[in-house]
């Protein structure tokens, strides 16, 4: 973390978990627990159908609500899809873009990620752009090549003044939902590499103000060490965000 230049953001990715009533209950449980979280922003990325309940429940707290996806077109014949404007109209502030599960199961590509980033920014949503390598890419020594390509394509056409609204989440695919976390130095090395890439594209000043999260089996036990690294400015948390006590401990670690 480096609070001098950028905000620490802890975001939960609930994936396809929790009904609307379970959403209300978990947020009510979290609200008093997170009240002391002064030094970091807290975001919950909930399923589309839970967004209204989440926004209502989070009112008056420091919890912002995010979506887990969005479509890149403004409106039209895209059955089953949800636009950025529909999200902002409900009060949604963030949208996860290009999560590896979307890339793997729903054919998302770097190009669709780019279109979504542009549309999110146009609509006033902060995109949380996920990048990460497979275990094969890590073993072949091409982690950073892959990440740099993902970052560069995601940002095609994004103006320098918009950059600080973009959040990156470095999520090694082999660490998501596996209980296998990247070591703090592996995670920091890639987050630093993302920042170097941003520096090359936008200059040092712009690059240092971008929040870069780590995601991949972050939990109450390993959060403090990961968040103490120079270039890890928060976390994108799956499994551990579904339990109030675990998520609270991660937020507390970000407040140290
Ligand atoms: C995620 O879904 O982005 C994630 C990091 O999941 P988990 O924390 O469960 O590995």
mmCIF file of C-alpha atoms and ligand atoms in Angstrom:
data_model
loop_
_atom_site.group_PDB
_atom_site.id
_atom_site.type_symbol
_atom_site.label_atom_id
_atom_site.label_comp_id
_atom_site.label_asym_id
_atom_site.label_seq_id
_atom_site.Cartn_x
_atom_site.Cartn_y
_atom_site.Cartn_z
ATOM 1 C CA UNK A 1 0.000 0.000 0.000
ATOM 2 C CA UNK A 2 1.056 3.559 -0.514
ATOM 3 C CA UNK A 3 -1.671 5.776 0.882
ATOM 4 C CA UNK A 4 0.186 8.934 -0.042
ATOM 5 C CA UNK A 5 -0.553 8.457 -3.705
ATOM 6 C CA UNK A 6 -3.539 6.149 -4.002
ATOM 7 C CA UNK A 7 -6.564 4.779 -2.225
ATOM 8 C CA UNK A 8 -6.584 1.289 -0.768
ATOM 9 C CA UNK A 9 -9.677 -0.592 -1.951
ATOM 10 C CA UNK A 10 -10.946 -3.867 -0.512
ATOM 11 C CA UNK A 11 -13.582 -5.382 -2.782
ATOM 12 C CA UNK A 12 -15.604 -8.517 -2.249
ATOM 13 C CA UNK A 13 -16.599 -10.588 -5.271
ATOM 14 C CA UNK A 14 -19.592 -12.599 -4.160
ATOM 15 C CA UNK A 15 -19.745 -14.463 -7.506
ATOM 16 C CA UNK A 16 -23.043 -16.408 -7.863
ATOM 17 C CA UNK A 17 -23.762 -16.496 -4.136
ATOM 18 C CA UNK A 18 -26.445 -15.005 -1.852
ATOM 19 C CA UNK A 19 -30.119 -14.348 -2.449
ATOM 20 C CA UNK A 20 -31.540 -10.863 -1.909
ATOM 21 C CA UNK A 21 -32.539 -11.684 1.664
ATOM 22 C CA UNK A 22 -29.126 -13.199 2.387
ATOM 23 C CA UNK A 23 -27.587 -10.039 0.888
ATOM 24 C CA UNK A 24 -29.524 -7.839 3.297
ATOM 25 C CA UNK A 25 -28.531 -10.009 6.241
ATOM 26 C CA UNK A 26 -24.807 -10.067 5.406
ATOM 27 C CA UNK A 27 -24.636 -6.311 4.808
ATOM 28 C CA UNK A 28 -26.486 -5.611 8.063
ATOM 29 C CA UNK A 29 -23.929 -7.807 9.818
ATOM 30 C CA UNK A 30 -21.008 -6.080 8.098
ATOM 31 C CA UNK A 31 -22.110 -2.483 8.621
ATOM 32 C CA UNK A 32 -21.161 -2.071 12.294
ATOM 33 C CA UNK A 33 -18.035 -4.183 11.826
ATOM 34 C CA UNK A 34 -16.745 -1.983 9.002
ATOM 35 C CA UNK A 35 -17.674 1.358 10.566
ATOM 36 C CA UNK A 36 -14.083 1.959 11.691
ATOM 37 C CA UNK A 37 -12.548 1.346 8.249
ATOM 38 C CA UNK A 38 -11.151 4.839 7.755
ATOM 39 C CA UNK A 39 -8.215 4.204 5.529
ATOM 40 C CA UNK A 40 -9.669 2.094 2.821
ATOM 41 C CA UNK A 41 -12.696 1.998 0.556
ATOM 42 C CA UNK A 42 -14.906 -1.049 0.810
ATOM 43 C CA UNK A 43 -16.828 -2.411 -2.170
ATOM 44 C CA UNK A 44 -19.164 -5.393 -2.443
ATOM 45 C CA UNK A 45 -19.654 -6.762 -5.962
ATOM 46 C CA UNK A 46 -22.908 -8.646 -5.737
ATOM 47 C CA UNK A 47 -25.047 -10.543 -8.288
ATOM 48 C CA UNK A 48 -27.188 -8.270 -10.500
ATOM 49 C CA UNK A 49 -30.435 -9.364 -8.866
ATOM 50 C CA UNK A 50 -29.110 -8.464 -5.409
ATOM 51 C CA UNK A 51 -27.996 -4.949 -6.321
ATOM 52 C CA UNK A 52 -31.146 -3.102 -5.215
ATOM 53 C CA UNK A 53 -31.253 -4.923 -1.885
ATOM 54 C CA UNK A 54 -27.532 -4.294 -1.372
ATOM 55 C CA UNK A 55 -27.777 -0.588 -2.114
ATOM 56 C CA UNK A 56 -30.692 -0.178 0.250
ATOM 57 C CA UNK A 57 -28.971 -2.142 3.007
ATOM 58 C CA UNK A 58 -25.647 -0.314 2.597
ATOM 59 C CA UNK A 59 -27.206 3.162 2.729
ATOM 60 C CA UNK A 60 -25.532 5.391 5.297
ATOM 61 C CA UNK A 61 -22.500 3.100 5.562
ATOM 62 C CA UNK A 62 -19.140 3.260 3.869
ATOM 63 C CA UNK A 63 -19.873 0.214 1.714
ATOM 64 C CA UNK A 64 -20.095 0.930 -2.027
ATOM 65 C CA UNK A 65 -21.849 -1.549 -4.282
ATOM 66 C CA UNK A 66 -20.335 -2.966 -7.442
ATOM 67 C CA UNK A 67 -21.463 -5.308 -10.226
ATOM 68 C CA UNK A 68 -19.539 -8.352 -11.412
ATOM 69 C CA UNK A 69 -19.963 -7.658 -15.125
ATOM 70 C CA UNK A 70 -21.750 -5.368 -17.603
ATOM 71 C CA UNK A 71 -22.331 -5.171 -21.348
ATOM 72 C CA UNK A 72 -20.338 -2.834 -23.571
ATOM 73 C CA UNK A 73 -23.306 -1.539 -25.582
ATOM 74 C CA UNK A 74 -25.538 1.238 -24.292
ATOM 75 C CA UNK A 75 -28.797 -0.636 -24.969
ATOM 76 C CA UNK A 76 -30.378 -2.902 -27.558
ATOM 77 C CA UNK A 77 -31.138 -6.495 -28.488
ATOM 78 C CA UNK A 78 -28.795 -8.275 -26.085
ATOM 79 C CA UNK A 79 -31.051 -10.674 -24.234
ATOM 80 C CA UNK A 80 -29.996 -11.326 -20.683
ATOM 81 C CA UNK A 81 -27.435 -8.527 -20.550
ATOM 82 C CA UNK A 82 -27.169 -5.466 -18.308
ATOM 83 C CA UNK A 83 -25.832 -2.059 -19.377
ATOM 84 C CA UNK A 84 -23.598 0.368 -17.512
ATOM 85 C CA UNK A 85 -26.369 2.981 -17.433
ATOM 86 C CA UNK A 86 -28.742 0.498 -15.795
ATOM 87 C CA UNK A 87 -26.140 -0.031 -13.084
ATOM 88 C CA UNK A 88 -25.358 3.619 -12.405
ATOM 89 C CA UNK A 89 -29.078 4.407 -12.307
ATOM 90 C CA UNK A 90 -29.378 2.006 -9.363
ATOM 91 C CA UNK A 91 -26.427 3.628 -7.582
ATOM 92 C CA UNK A 92 -23.715 1.133 -8.514
ATOM 93 C CA UNK A 93 -20.207 2.621 -8.355
ATOM 94 C CA UNK A 94 -17.898 -0.156 -9.593
ATOM 95 C CA UNK A 95 -17.973 -3.045 -12.077
ATOM 96 C CA UNK A 96 -15.572 -5.973 -12.224
ATOM 97 C CA UNK A 97 -14.450 -6.358 -15.831
ATOM 98 C CA UNK A 98 -12.747 -9.391 -17.337
ATOM 99 C CA UNK A 99 -12.692 -11.675 -14.304
ATOM 100 C CA UNK A 100 -10.912 -14.886 -15.293
ATOM 101 C CA UNK A 101 -14.118 -16.866 -14.750
ATOM 102 C CA UNK A 102 -15.824 -14.645 -17.354
ATOM 103 C CA UNK A 103 -12.894 -15.054 -19.697
ATOM 104 C CA UNK A 104 -12.925 -18.827 -19.185
ATOM 105 C CA UNK A 105 -16.656 -19.636 -19.180
ATOM 106 C CA UNK A 106 -18.193 -16.741 -21.128
ATOM 107 C CA UNK A 107 -15.632 -16.142 -23.851
ATOM 108 C CA UNK A 108 -14.549 -12.697 -22.727
ATOM 109 C CA UNK A 109 -11.484 -11.468 -24.554
ATOM 110 C CA UNK A 110 -9.055 -8.609 -24.092
ATOM 111 C CA UNK A 111 -11.031 -6.784 -26.791
ATOM 112 C CA UNK A 112 -14.398 -7.102 -25.027
ATOM 113 C CA UNK A 113 -12.684 -6.089 -21.793
ATOM 114 C CA UNK A 114 -11.469 -2.930 -23.535
ATOM 115 C CA UNK A 115 -14.955 -2.105 -24.851
ATOM 116 C CA UNK A 116 -16.414 -2.599 -21.378
ATOM 117 C CA UNK A 117 -13.756 -0.415 -19.736
ATOM 118 C CA UNK A 118 -14.520 2.410 -22.175
ATOM 119 C CA UNK A 119 -18.271 2.095 -21.622
ATOM 120 C CA UNK A 120 -17.944 1.865 -17.832
ATOM 121 C CA UNK A 121 -15.896 5.067 -17.721
ATOM 122 C CA UNK A 122 -18.332 6.847 -20.036
ATOM 123 C CA UNK A 123 -21.194 5.891 -17.726
ATOM 124 C CA UNK A 124 -19.352 6.970 -14.554
ATOM 125 C CA UNK A 125 -18.595 3.485 -13.239
ATOM 126 C CA UNK A 126 -15.148 2.592 -11.924
ATOM 127 C CA UNK A 127 -13.969 -0.575 -13.682
ATOM 128 C CA UNK A 128 -12.039 -3.157 -11.655
ATOM 129 C CA UNK A 129 -10.064 -4.724 -14.482
ATOM 130 C CA UNK A 130 -8.851 -8.262 -13.783
ATOM 131 C CA UNK A 131 -5.606 -9.499 -15.291
ATOM 132 C CA UNK A 132 -3.724 -12.690 -14.531
ATOM 133 C CA UNK A 133 -1.724 -15.563 -15.871
ATOM 134 C CA UNK A 134 -2.453 -19.292 -16.043
ATOM 135 C CA UNK A 135 -0.150 -21.757 -14.311
ATOM 136 C CA UNK A 136 1.230 -22.782 -17.734
ATOM 137 C CA UNK A 137 2.125 -19.178 -18.544
ATOM 138 C CA UNK A 138 3.858 -18.795 -15.172
ATOM 139 C CA UNK A 139 5.802 -22.028 -15.689
ATOM 140 C CA UNK A 140 6.828 -20.906 -19.182
ATOM 141 C CA UNK A 141 8.121 -17.595 -17.823
ATOM 142 C CA UNK A 142 5.674 -15.424 -19.769
ATOM 143 C CA UNK A 143 3.630 -14.059 -16.856
ATOM 144 C CA UNK A 144 4.613 -10.446 -17.359
ATOM 145 C CA UNK A 145 4.296 -10.594 -21.173
ATOM 146 C CA UNK A 146 0.738 -11.814 -20.765
ATOM 147 C CA UNK A 147 -0.151 -9.257 -18.092
ATOM 148 C CA UNK A 148 1.329 -6.368 -20.085
ATOM 149 C CA UNK A 149 -0.714 -7.385 -23.116
ATOM 150 C CA UNK A 150 -3.913 -7.571 -21.038
ATOM 151 C CA UNK A 151 -3.251 -4.155 -19.475
ATOM 152 C CA UNK A 152 -2.386 -2.471 -22.775
ATOM 153 C CA UNK A 153 -5.422 -3.797 -24.629
ATOM 154 C CA UNK A 154 -7.770 -3.050 -21.708
ATOM 155 C CA UNK A 155 -6.661 0.601 -21.788
ATOM 156 C CA UNK A 156 -6.754 1.205 -25.533
ATOM 157 C CA UNK A 157 -8.476 4.550 -26.047
ATOM 158 C CA UNK A 158 -8.588 5.426 -22.321
ATOM 159 C CA UNK A 159 -7.507 9.042 -21.799
ATOM 160 C CA UNK A 160 -4.864 9.907 -19.198
ATOM 161 C CA UNK A 161 -7.352 11.906 -17.117
ATOM 162 C CA UNK A 162 -9.563 8.812 -16.821
ATOM 163 C CA UNK A 163 -6.797 6.484 -15.690
ATOM 164 C CA UNK A 164 -7.125 7.092 -11.966
ATOM 165 C CA UNK A 165 -10.728 5.884 -12.073
ATOM 166 C CA UNK A 166 -9.521 2.493 -13.302
ATOM 167 C CA UNK A 167 -8.674 -0.123 -10.672
ATOM 168 C CA UNK A 168 -6.579 -3.126 -11.648
ATOM 169 C CA UNK A 169 -6.802 -6.494 -9.923
ATOM 170 C CA UNK A 170 -3.881 -8.818 -10.460
ATOM 171 C CA UNK A 171 -5.390 -12.286 -10.085
ATOM 172 C CA UNK A 172 -3.207 -15.265 -10.958
ATOM 173 C CA UNK A 173 -5.705 -17.795 -12.304
ATOM 174 C CA UNK A 174 -4.039 -20.615 -10.394
ATOM 175 C CA UNK A 175 -4.710 -18.817 -7.106
ATOM 176 C CA UNK A 176 -8.427 -18.092 -7.566
ATOM 177 C CA UNK A 177 -10.624 -20.238 -5.392
ATOM 178 C CA UNK A 178 -7.830 -22.781 -4.959
ATOM 179 C CA UNK A 179 -6.581 -21.845 -1.505
ATOM 180 C CA UNK A 180 -3.167 -21.405 -3.153
ATOM 181 C CA UNK A 181 -2.085 -17.791 -2.719
ATOM 182 C CA UNK A 182 0.755 -16.137 -4.611
ATOM 183 C CA UNK A 183 3.598 -15.322 -2.231
ATOM 184 C CA UNK A 184 3.685 -11.681 -1.265
ATOM 185 C CA UNK A 185 6.815 -11.148 -3.371
ATOM 186 C CA UNK A 186 5.306 -12.894 -6.434
ATOM 187 C CA UNK A 187 2.160 -10.785 -6.088
ATOM 188 C CA UNK A 188 4.055 -7.541 -5.542
ATOM 189 C CA UNK A 189 6.389 -8.224 -8.456
ATOM 190 C CA UNK A 190 3.460 -8.444 -10.880
ATOM 191 C CA UNK A 191 1.603 -5.466 -9.368
ATOM 192 C CA UNK A 192 4.822 -3.476 -9.738
ATOM 193 C CA UNK A 193 5.039 -4.701 -13.335
ATOM 194 C CA UNK A 194 1.500 -3.456 -13.988
ATOM 195 C CA UNK A 195 2.516 -0.049 -12.629
ATOM 196 C CA UNK A 196 5.629 -0.004 -14.829
ATOM 197 C CA UNK A 197 3.424 -0.694 -17.833
ATOM 198 C CA UNK A 198 1.087 2.160 -16.779
ATOM 199 C CA UNK A 199 4.115 4.439 -16.365
ATOM 200 C CA UNK A 200 5.259 3.653 -19.910
ATOM 201 C CA UNK A 201 1.761 4.381 -21.238
ATOM 202 C CA UNK A 202 0.766 7.409 -19.149
ATOM 203 C CA UNK A 203 3.816 8.695 -17.248
ATOM 204 C CA UNK A 204 4.970 8.347 -13.650
ATOM 205 C CA UNK A 205 2.479 10.705 -12.016
ATOM 206 C CA UNK A 206 -0.556 9.015 -13.513
ATOM 207 C CA UNK A 207 0.795 5.522 -12.826
ATOM 208 C CA UNK A 208 1.441 6.129 -9.153
ATOM 209 C CA UNK A 209 -2.152 7.144 -8.493
ATOM 210 C CA UNK A 210 -3.688 3.889 -9.770
ATOM 211 C CA UNK A 211 -4.999 1.369 -7.253
ATOM 212 C CA UNK A 212 -3.725 -2.141 -8.037
ATOM 213 C CA UNK A 213 -5.305 -4.943 -6.033
ATOM 214 C CA UNK A 214 -4.198 -8.502 -5.551
ATOM 215 C CA UNK A 215 -6.770 -11.301 -5.746
ATOM 216 C CA UNK A 216 -6.449 -15.053 -5.361
ATOM 217 C CA UNK A 217 -7.275 -16.783 -2.090
ATOM 218 C CA UNK A 218 -6.656 -13.661 -0.023
ATOM 219 C CA UNK A 219 -7.944 -14.360 3.464
ATOM 220 C CA UNK A 220 -7.919 -13.164 7.057
ATOM 221 C CA UNK A 221 -4.542 -14.835 7.662
ATOM 222 C CA UNK A 222 -2.501 -13.714 4.639
ATOM 223 C CA UNK A 223 -4.049 -10.283 3.997
ATOM 224 C CA UNK A 224 -1.748 -8.245 6.238
ATOM 225 C CA UNK A 225 1.427 -9.520 4.594
ATOM 226 C CA UNK A 226 0.086 -9.045 1.059
ATOM 227 C CA UNK A 227 -1.231 -5.558 1.804
ATOM 228 C CA UNK A 228 2.072 -4.499 3.361
ATOM 229 C CA UNK A 229 3.766 -4.759 -0.045
ATOM 230 C CA UNK A 230 4.685 -1.534 -1.826
ATOM 231 C CA UNK A 231 2.500 -2.001 -4.908
ATOM 232 C CA UNK A 232 -0.482 -3.970 -3.578
ATOM 233 C CA UNK A 233 -3.185 -1.409 -2.880
ATOM 234 C CA UNK A 234 -5.999 -3.641 -1.811
ATOM 235 C CA UNK A 235 -7.669 -6.920 -2.546
ATOM 236 C CA UNK A 236 -10.339 -8.514 -4.692
ATOM 237 C CA UNK A 237 -11.691 -11.222 -2.474
ATOM 238 C CA UNK A 238 -13.928 -14.127 -3.433
ATOM 239 C CA UNK A 239 -14.531 -16.855 -0.870
ATOM 240 C CA UNK A 240 -13.483 -14.864 2.194
ATOM 241 C CA UNK A 241 -15.870 -12.018 1.321
ATOM 242 C CA UNK A 242 -18.868 -14.251 2.018
ATOM 243 C CA UNK A 243 -18.147 -14.435 5.746
ATOM 244 C CA UNK A 244 -18.524 -11.252 7.775
ATOM 245 C CA UNK A 245 -15.735 -12.068 10.241
ATOM 246 C CA UNK A 246 -13.161 -12.977 7.565
ATOM 247 C CA UNK A 247 -13.959 -10.009 5.353
ATOM 248 C CA UNK A 248 -13.823 -7.655 8.343
ATOM 249 C CA UNK A 249 -10.371 -8.942 9.291
ATOM 250 C CA UNK A 250 -9.133 -8.250 5.765
ATOM 251 C CA UNK A 251 -10.530 -4.714 5.891
ATOM 252 C CA UNK A 252 -8.858 -4.271 9.287
ATOM 253 C CA UNK A 253 -5.549 -5.423 7.820
ATOM 254 C CA UNK A 254 -5.922 -2.714 5.164
ATOM 255 C CA UNK A 255 -6.425 -0.146 7.909
ATOM 256 C CA UNK A 256 -3.170 -0.845 9.717
HETATM 257 C C1 LIG B 1 -12.011 -13.765 -7.085
HETATM 258 O O1 LIG B 1 -13.089 -14.277 -7.324
HETATM 259 O O2 LIG B 1 -11.698 -12.719 -7.676
HETATM 260 C C2 LIG B 1 -11.127 -14.383 -6.100
HETATM 261 C C3 LIG B 1 -9.955 -13.859 -5.908
HETATM 262 O O3 LIG B 1 -11.612 -15.500 -5.457
HETATM 263 P P1 LIG B 1 -10.934 -16.206 -4.166
HETATM 264 O O4 LIG B 1 -10.614 -15.103 -3.190
HETATM 265 O O5 LIG B 1 -11.979 -17.134 -3.676
HETATM 266 O O6 LIG B 1 -9.699 -16.894 -4.641
#
